[in-house]
Amino acid sequence: QVQLVESGGGEVQVGATLSLSCAASGLTFGGDAMGWFRQAPGKEREFVAAVNWNNYITLYADSVKDRFLVSSDSAKNMVYLTMTNLNSEDTAIYYCVLKTTGDPTTQASAYDYWGRGTQVTVSS
């Protein structure tokens, strides 16, 4: 069974930097793209960032452009998200996603596997 396990979440203060990691296991073949969605309390799940296997194609939500950096290590089936200058609006559960074929997209339904999430809390 394919599993995605996120790590690195926690509670930080406004302006802090935090890095998340996601490890994929149980794959019979590699994925073409990995990325992140997030869901804040009382809000709908939203796209954050995604990257293809060789880090050539990246997508970012407007709300995180110039603050977040997504990268992948396809040999290890891992994806990372480095978040800088965090603010209260970044508080959410962050979900790792994997797409077995095709380019990164912002559409949640395009991703084949989802992790259980890791909590990021940004306090004032």
mmCIF file with all atom_site columns, C-alpha atoms in Angstrom:
data_model
loop_
_atom_site.group_PDB
_atom_site.id
_atom_site.type_symbol
_atom_site.label_atom_id
_atom_site.label_alt_id
_atom_site.label_comp_id
_atom_site.label_asym_id
_atom_site.label_entity_id
_atom_site.label_seq_id
_atom_site.pdbx_PDB_ins_code
_atom_site.Cartn_x
_atom_site.Cartn_y
_atom_site.Cartn_z
_atom_site.occupancy
_atom_site.B_iso_or_equiv
_atom_site.pdbx_formal_charge
_atom_site.auth_seq_id
_atom_site.auth_comp_id
_atom_site.auth_asym_id
_atom_site.auth_atom_id
_atom_site.pdbx_PDB_model_num
ATOM 1   C CA . GLN A 1 1   ? 0.000   0.000  0.000   1.00 0.00 ? 1   GLN A CA 1
ATOM 2   C CA . VAL A 1 2   ? 1.306   3.451  -0.909  1.00 0.00 ? 2   VAL A CA 1
ATOM 3   C CA . GLN A 1 3   ? 1.808   5.745  2.053   1.00 0.00 ? 3   GLN A CA 1
ATOM 4   C CA . LEU A 1 4   ? 2.827   9.387  2.306   1.00 0.00 ? 4   LEU A CA 1
ATOM 5   C CA . VAL A 1 5   ? 4.113   10.520 5.685   1.00 0.00 ? 5   VAL A CA 1
ATOM 6   C CA . GLU A 1 6   ? 4.614   14.195 6.469   1.00 0.00 ? 6   GLU A CA 1
ATOM 7   C CA . SER A 1 7   ? 6.962   15.512 9.122   1.00 0.00 ? 7   SER A CA 1
ATOM 8   C CA . GLY A 1 8   ? 8.305   18.824 10.358  1.00 0.00 ? 8   GLY A CA 1
ATOM 9   C CA . GLY A 1 9   ? 5.139   20.552 11.464  1.00 0.00 ? 9   GLY A CA 1
ATOM 10  C CA . GLY A 1 10  ? 4.867   22.429 14.702  1.00 0.00 ? 10  GLY A CA 1
ATOM 11  C CA . GLU A 1 11  ? 4.082   25.719 16.368  1.00 0.00 ? 11  GLU A CA 1
ATOM 12  C CA . VAL A 1 12  ? 6.109   28.794 15.456  1.00 0.00 ? 12  VAL A CA 1
ATOM 13  C CA . GLN A 1 13  ? 5.784   32.549 15.738  1.00 0.00 ? 13  GLN A CA 1
ATOM 14  C CA . VAL A 1 14  ? 5.045   35.065 13.004  1.00 0.00 ? 14  VAL A CA 1
ATOM 15  C CA . GLY A 1 15  ? 8.065   35.604 10.774  1.00 0.00 ? 15  GLY A CA 1
ATOM 16  C CA . ALA A 1 16  ? 9.616   32.213 11.461  1.00 0.00 ? 16  ALA A CA 1
ATOM 17  C CA . THR A 1 17  ? 10.989  29.709 8.982   1.00 0.00 ? 17  THR A CA 1
ATOM 18  C CA . LEU A 1 18  ? 9.848   26.082 8.960   1.00 0.00 ? 18  LEU A CA 1
ATOM 19  C CA . SER A 1 19  ? 10.595  23.134 6.684   1.00 0.00 ? 19  SER A CA 1
ATOM 20  C CA . LEU A 1 20  ? 8.309   20.200 5.993   1.00 0.00 ? 20  LEU A CA 1
ATOM 21  C CA . SER A 1 21  ? 9.254   16.818 4.559   1.00 0.00 ? 21  SER A CA 1
ATOM 22  C CA . CYS A 1 22  ? 7.228   14.025 3.020   1.00 0.00 ? 22  CYS A CA 1
ATOM 23  C CA . ALA A 1 23  ? 8.387   10.468 2.433   1.00 0.00 ? 23  ALA A CA 1
ATOM 24  C CA . ALA A 1 24  ? 6.577   8.128  0.063   1.00 0.00 ? 24  ALA A CA 1
ATOM 25  C CA . SER A 1 25  ? 6.715   4.362  0.468   1.00 0.00 ? 25  SER A CA 1
ATOM 26  C CA . GLY A 1 26  ? 5.127   1.327  -1.132  1.00 0.00 ? 26  GLY A CA 1
ATOM 27  C CA . LEU A 1 27  ? 5.407   2.601  -4.695  1.00 0.00 ? 27  LEU A CA 1
ATOM 28  C CA . THR A 1 28  ? 5.826   0.098  -7.508  1.00 0.00 ? 28  THR A CA 1
ATOM 29  C CA . PHE A 1 29  ? 6.890   2.876  -9.857  1.00 0.00 ? 29  PHE A CA 1
ATOM 30  C CA . GLY A 1 30  ? 7.934   6.467  -9.379  1.00 0.00 ? 30  GLY A CA 1
ATOM 31  C CA . GLY A 1 31  ? 5.689   9.482  -9.271  1.00 0.00 ? 31  GLY A CA 1
ATOM 32  C CA . ASP A 1 32  ? 5.885   12.360 -11.751 1.00 0.00 ? 32  ASP A CA 1
ATOM 33  C CA . ALA A 1 33  ? 4.962   15.091 -9.311  1.00 0.00 ? 33  ALA A CA 1
ATOM 34  C CA . MET A 1 34  ? 4.662   15.710 -5.599  1.00 0.00 ? 34  MET A CA 1
ATOM 35  C CA . GLY A 1 35  ? 3.371   18.675 -3.690  1.00 0.00 ? 35  GLY A CA 1
ATOM 36  C CA . TRP A 1 36  ? 1.380   20.150 -0.860  1.00 0.00 ? 36  TRP A CA 1
ATOM 37  C CA . PHE A 1 37  ? -2.151  21.207 -0.052  1.00 0.00 ? 37  PHE A CA 1
ATOM 38  C CA . ARG A 1 38  ? -3.340  22.778 3.175   1.00 0.00 ? 38  ARG A CA 1
ATOM 39  C CA . GLN A 1 39  ? -6.572  23.251 5.054   1.00 0.00 ? 39  GLN A CA 1
ATOM 40  C CA . ALA A 1 40  ? -7.144  25.849 7.738   1.00 0.00 ? 40  ALA A CA 1
ATOM 41  C CA . PRO A 1 41  ? -9.942  25.661 10.326  1.00 0.00 ? 41  PRO A CA 1
ATOM 42  C CA . GLY A 1 42  ? -13.232 26.729 8.785   1.00 0.00 ? 42  GLY A CA 1
ATOM 43  C CA . LYS A 1 43  ? -11.770 26.991 5.293   1.00 0.00 ? 43  LYS A CA 1
ATOM 44  C CA . GLU A 1 44  ? -11.658 24.797 2.222   1.00 0.00 ? 44  GLU A CA 1
ATOM 45  C CA . ARG A 1 45  ? -8.597  22.818 1.288   1.00 0.00 ? 45  ARG A CA 1
ATOM 46  C CA . GLU A 1 46  ? -6.294  24.795 -1.001  1.00 0.00 ? 46  GLU A CA 1
ATOM 47  C CA . PHE A 1 47  ? -3.306  24.171 -3.207  1.00 0.00 ? 47  PHE A CA 1
ATOM 48  C CA . VAL A 1 48  ? 0.065   25.309 -1.868  1.00 0.00 ? 48  VAL A CA 1
ATOM 49  C CA . ALA A 1 49  ? 2.875   24.140 -4.149  1.00 0.00 ? 49  ALA A CA 1
ATOM 50  C CA . ALA A 1 50  ? 3.989   21.256 -6.348  1.00 0.00 ? 50  ALA A CA 1
ATOM 51  C CA . VAL A 1 51  ? 7.069   20.142 -8.260  1.00 0.00 ? 51  VAL A CA 1
ATOM 52  C CA . ASN A 1 52  ? 7.904   17.533 -10.886 1.00 0.00 ? 52  ASN A CA 1
ATOM 53  C CA . TRP A 1 53  ? 10.512  14.797 -10.560 1.00 0.00 ? 53  TRP A CA 1
ATOM 54  C CA . ASN A 1 54  ? 13.510  16.825 -11.778 1.00 0.00 ? 54  ASN A CA 1
ATOM 55  C CA . ASN A 1 55  ? 12.548  20.136 -10.140 1.00 0.00 ? 55  ASN A CA 1
ATOM 56  C CA . TYR A 1 56  ? 12.055  21.782 -13.538 1.00 0.00 ? 56  TYR A CA 1
ATOM 57  C CA . ILE A 1 57  ? 8.352   22.550 -13.178 1.00 0.00 ? 57  ILE A CA 1
ATOM 58  C CA . THR A 1 58  ? 7.052   24.234 -10.053 1.00 0.00 ? 58  THR A CA 1
ATOM 59  C CA . LEU A 1 59  ? 3.674   25.690 -9.171  1.00 0.00 ? 59  LEU A CA 1
ATOM 60  C CA . TYR A 1 60  ? 2.834   27.960 -6.262  1.00 0.00 ? 60  TYR A CA 1
ATOM 61  C CA . ALA A 1 61  ? -0.313  29.466 -4.876  1.00 0.00 ? 61  ALA A CA 1
ATOM 62  C CA . ASP A 1 62  ? -0.332  33.271 -5.072  1.00 0.00 ? 62  ASP A CA 1
ATOM 63  C CA . SER A 1 63  ? -0.502  33.483 -1.297  1.00 0.00 ? 63  SER A CA 1
ATOM 64  C CA . VAL A 1 64  ? 2.872   31.750 -0.861  1.00 0.00 ? 64  VAL A CA 1
ATOM 65  C CA . LYS A 1 65  ? 4.845   33.019 -3.853  1.00 0.00 ? 65  LYS A CA 1
ATOM 66  C CA . ASP A 1 66  ? 8.273   34.398 -2.874  1.00 0.00 ? 66  ASP A CA 1
ATOM 67  C CA . ARG A 1 67  ? 7.933   32.906 0.607   1.00 0.00 ? 67  ARG A CA 1
ATOM 68  C CA . PHE A 1 68  ? 7.715   29.134 0.103   1.00 0.00 ? 68  PHE A CA 1
ATOM 69  C CA . LEU A 1 69  ? 10.052  26.824 -1.809  1.00 0.00 ? 69  LEU A CA 1
ATOM 70  C CA . VAL A 1 70  ? 9.081   23.340 -2.926  1.00 0.00 ? 70  VAL A CA 1
ATOM 71  C CA . SER A 1 71  ? 11.630  20.752 -4.023  1.00 0.00 ? 71  SER A CA 1
ATOM 72  C CA . SER A 1 72  ? 11.753  17.026 -4.649  1.00 0.00 ? 72  SER A CA 1
ATOM 73  C CA . ASP A 1 73  ? 14.200  14.155 -4.457  1.00 0.00 ? 73  ASP A CA 1
ATOM 74  C CA . SER A 1 74  ? 12.803  11.647 -6.926  1.00 0.00 ? 74  SER A CA 1
ATOM 75  C CA . ALA A 1 75  ? 15.395  8.975  -6.116  1.00 0.00 ? 75  ALA A CA 1
ATOM 76  C CA . LYS A 1 76  ? 14.134  8.912  -2.546  1.00 0.00 ? 76  LYS A CA 1
ATOM 77  C CA . ASN A 1 77  ? 10.495  9.673  -3.408  1.00 0.00 ? 77  ASN A CA 1
ATOM 78  C CA . MET A 1 78  ? 10.506  12.687 -1.135  1.00 0.00 ? 78  MET A CA 1
ATOM 79  C CA . VAL A 1 79  ? 9.237   16.235 -1.365  1.00 0.00 ? 79  VAL A CA 1
ATOM 80  C CA . TYR A 1 80  ? 10.072  19.226 0.802   1.00 0.00 ? 80  TYR A CA 1
ATOM 81  C CA . LEU A 1 81  ? 8.477   22.549 1.571   1.00 0.00 ? 81  LEU A CA 1
ATOM 82  C CA . THR A 1 82  ? 10.543  25.356 3.054   1.00 0.00 ? 82  THR A CA 1
ATOM 83  C CA . MET A 1 83  ? 8.353   28.129 4.402   1.00 0.00 ? 83  MET A CA 1
ATOM 84  C CA . THR A 1 84  ? 9.725   31.552 5.293   1.00 0.00 ? 84  THR A CA 1
ATOM 85  C CA . ASN A 1 85  ? 8.197   34.666 6.817   1.00 0.00 ? 85  ASN A CA 1
ATOM 86  C CA . LEU A 1 86  ? 5.266   32.695 8.141   1.00 0.00 ? 86  LEU A CA 1
ATOM 87  C CA . ASN A 1 87  ? 2.123   34.532 9.144   1.00 0.00 ? 87  ASN A CA 1
ATOM 88  C CA . SER A 1 88  ? -1.098  33.593 10.884  1.00 0.00 ? 88  SER A CA 1
ATOM 89  C CA . GLU A 1 89  ? -2.820  32.865 7.574   1.00 0.00 ? 89  GLU A CA 1
ATOM 90  C CA . ASP A 1 90  ? -0.381  29.988 7.045   1.00 0.00 ? 90  ASP A CA 1
ATOM 91  C CA . THR A 1 91  ? -1.821  28.092 10.003  1.00 0.00 ? 91  THR A CA 1
ATOM 92  C CA . ALA A 1 92  ? -3.272  24.873 8.611   1.00 0.00 ? 92  ALA A CA 1
ATOM 93  C CA . ILE A 1 93  ? -2.891  21.155 8.280   1.00 0.00 ? 93  ILE A CA 1
ATOM 94  C CA . TYR A 1 94  ? -0.462  20.557 5.435   1.00 0.00 ? 94  TYR A CA 1
ATOM 95  C CA . TYR A 1 95  ? -1.024  17.489 3.263   1.00 0.00 ? 95  TYR A CA 1
ATOM 96  C CA . CYS A 1 96  ? 1.571   15.832 1.071   1.00 0.00 ? 96  CYS A CA 1
ATOM 97  C CA . VAL A 1 97  ? 0.358   14.636 -2.331  1.00 0.00 ? 97  VAL A CA 1
ATOM 98  C CA . LEU A 1 98  ? 1.775   12.458 -5.094  1.00 0.00 ? 98  LEU A CA 1
ATOM 99  C CA . LYS A 1 99  ? 0.806   12.261 -8.760  1.00 0.00 ? 99  LYS A CA 1
ATOM 100 C CA . THR A 1 100 ? 1.980   9.139  -10.594 1.00 0.00 ? 100 THR A CA 1
ATOM 101 C CA . THR A 1 101 ? 1.808   10.601 -14.110 1.00 0.00 ? 101 THR A CA 1
ATOM 102 C CA . GLY A 1 102 ? 1.775   14.037 -15.707 1.00 0.00 ? 102 GLY A CA 1
ATOM 103 C CA . ASP A 1 103 ? 2.914   17.513 -14.736 1.00 0.00 ? 103 ASP A CA 1
ATOM 104 C CA . PRO A 1 104 ? 2.180   19.241 -11.436 1.00 0.00 ? 104 PRO A CA 1
ATOM 105 C CA . THR A 1 105 ? -1.268  20.817 -11.247 1.00 0.00 ? 105 THR A CA 1
ATOM 106 C CA . THR A 1 106 ? -3.292  22.871 -8.799  1.00 0.00 ? 106 THR A CA 1
ATOM 107 C CA . GLN A 1 107 ? -6.242  20.478 -9.033  1.00 0.00 ? 107 GLN A CA 1
ATOM 108 C CA . ALA A 1 108 ? -6.644  18.249 -6.006  1.00 0.00 ? 108 ALA A CA 1
ATOM 109 C CA . SER A 1 109 ? -8.438  15.526 -7.957  1.00 0.00 ? 109 SER A CA 1
ATOM 110 C CA . ALA A 1 110 ? -5.395  15.032 -10.176 1.00 0.00 ? 110 ALA A CA 1
ATOM 111 C CA . TYR A 1 111 ? -3.298  13.638 -7.340  1.00 0.00 ? 111 TYR A CA 1
ATOM 112 C CA . ASP A 1 112 ? -3.371  9.911  -6.710  1.00 0.00 ? 112 ASP A CA 1
ATOM 113 C CA . TYR A 1 113 ? -2.159  9.691  -3.119  1.00 0.00 ? 113 TYR A CA 1
ATOM 114 C CA . TRP A 1 114 ? -2.501  11.845 -0.033  1.00 0.00 ? 114 TRP A CA 1
ATOM 115 C CA . GLY A 1 115 ? -0.788  11.881 3.318   1.00 0.00 ? 115 GLY A CA 1
ATOM 116 C CA . ARG A 1 116 ? -2.557  12.234 6.642   1.00 0.00 ? 116 ARG A CA 1
ATOM 117 C CA . GLY A 1 117 ? -1.251  15.761 7.206   1.00 0.00 ? 117 GLY A CA 1
ATOM 118 C CA . THR A 1 118 ? 0.980   17.648 9.599   1.00 0.00 ? 118 THR A CA 1
ATOM 119 C CA . GLN A 1 119 ? -0.139  20.613 11.671  1.00 0.00 ? 119 GLN A CA 1
ATOM 120 C CA . VAL A 1 120 ? 1.523   23.993 11.244  1.00 0.00 ? 120 VAL A CA 1
ATOM 121 C CA . THR A 1 121 ? 0.490   26.653 13.731  1.00 0.00 ? 121 THR A CA 1
ATOM 122 C CA . VAL A 1 122 ? 1.743   30.227 13.430  1.00 0.00 ? 122 VAL A CA 1
ATOM 123 C CA . SER A 1 123 ? 1.058   32.321 16.497  1.00 0.00 ? 123 SER A CA 1
ATOM 124 C CA . SER A 1 124 ? 1.260   36.065 17.027  1.00 0.00 ? 124 SER A CA 1
#
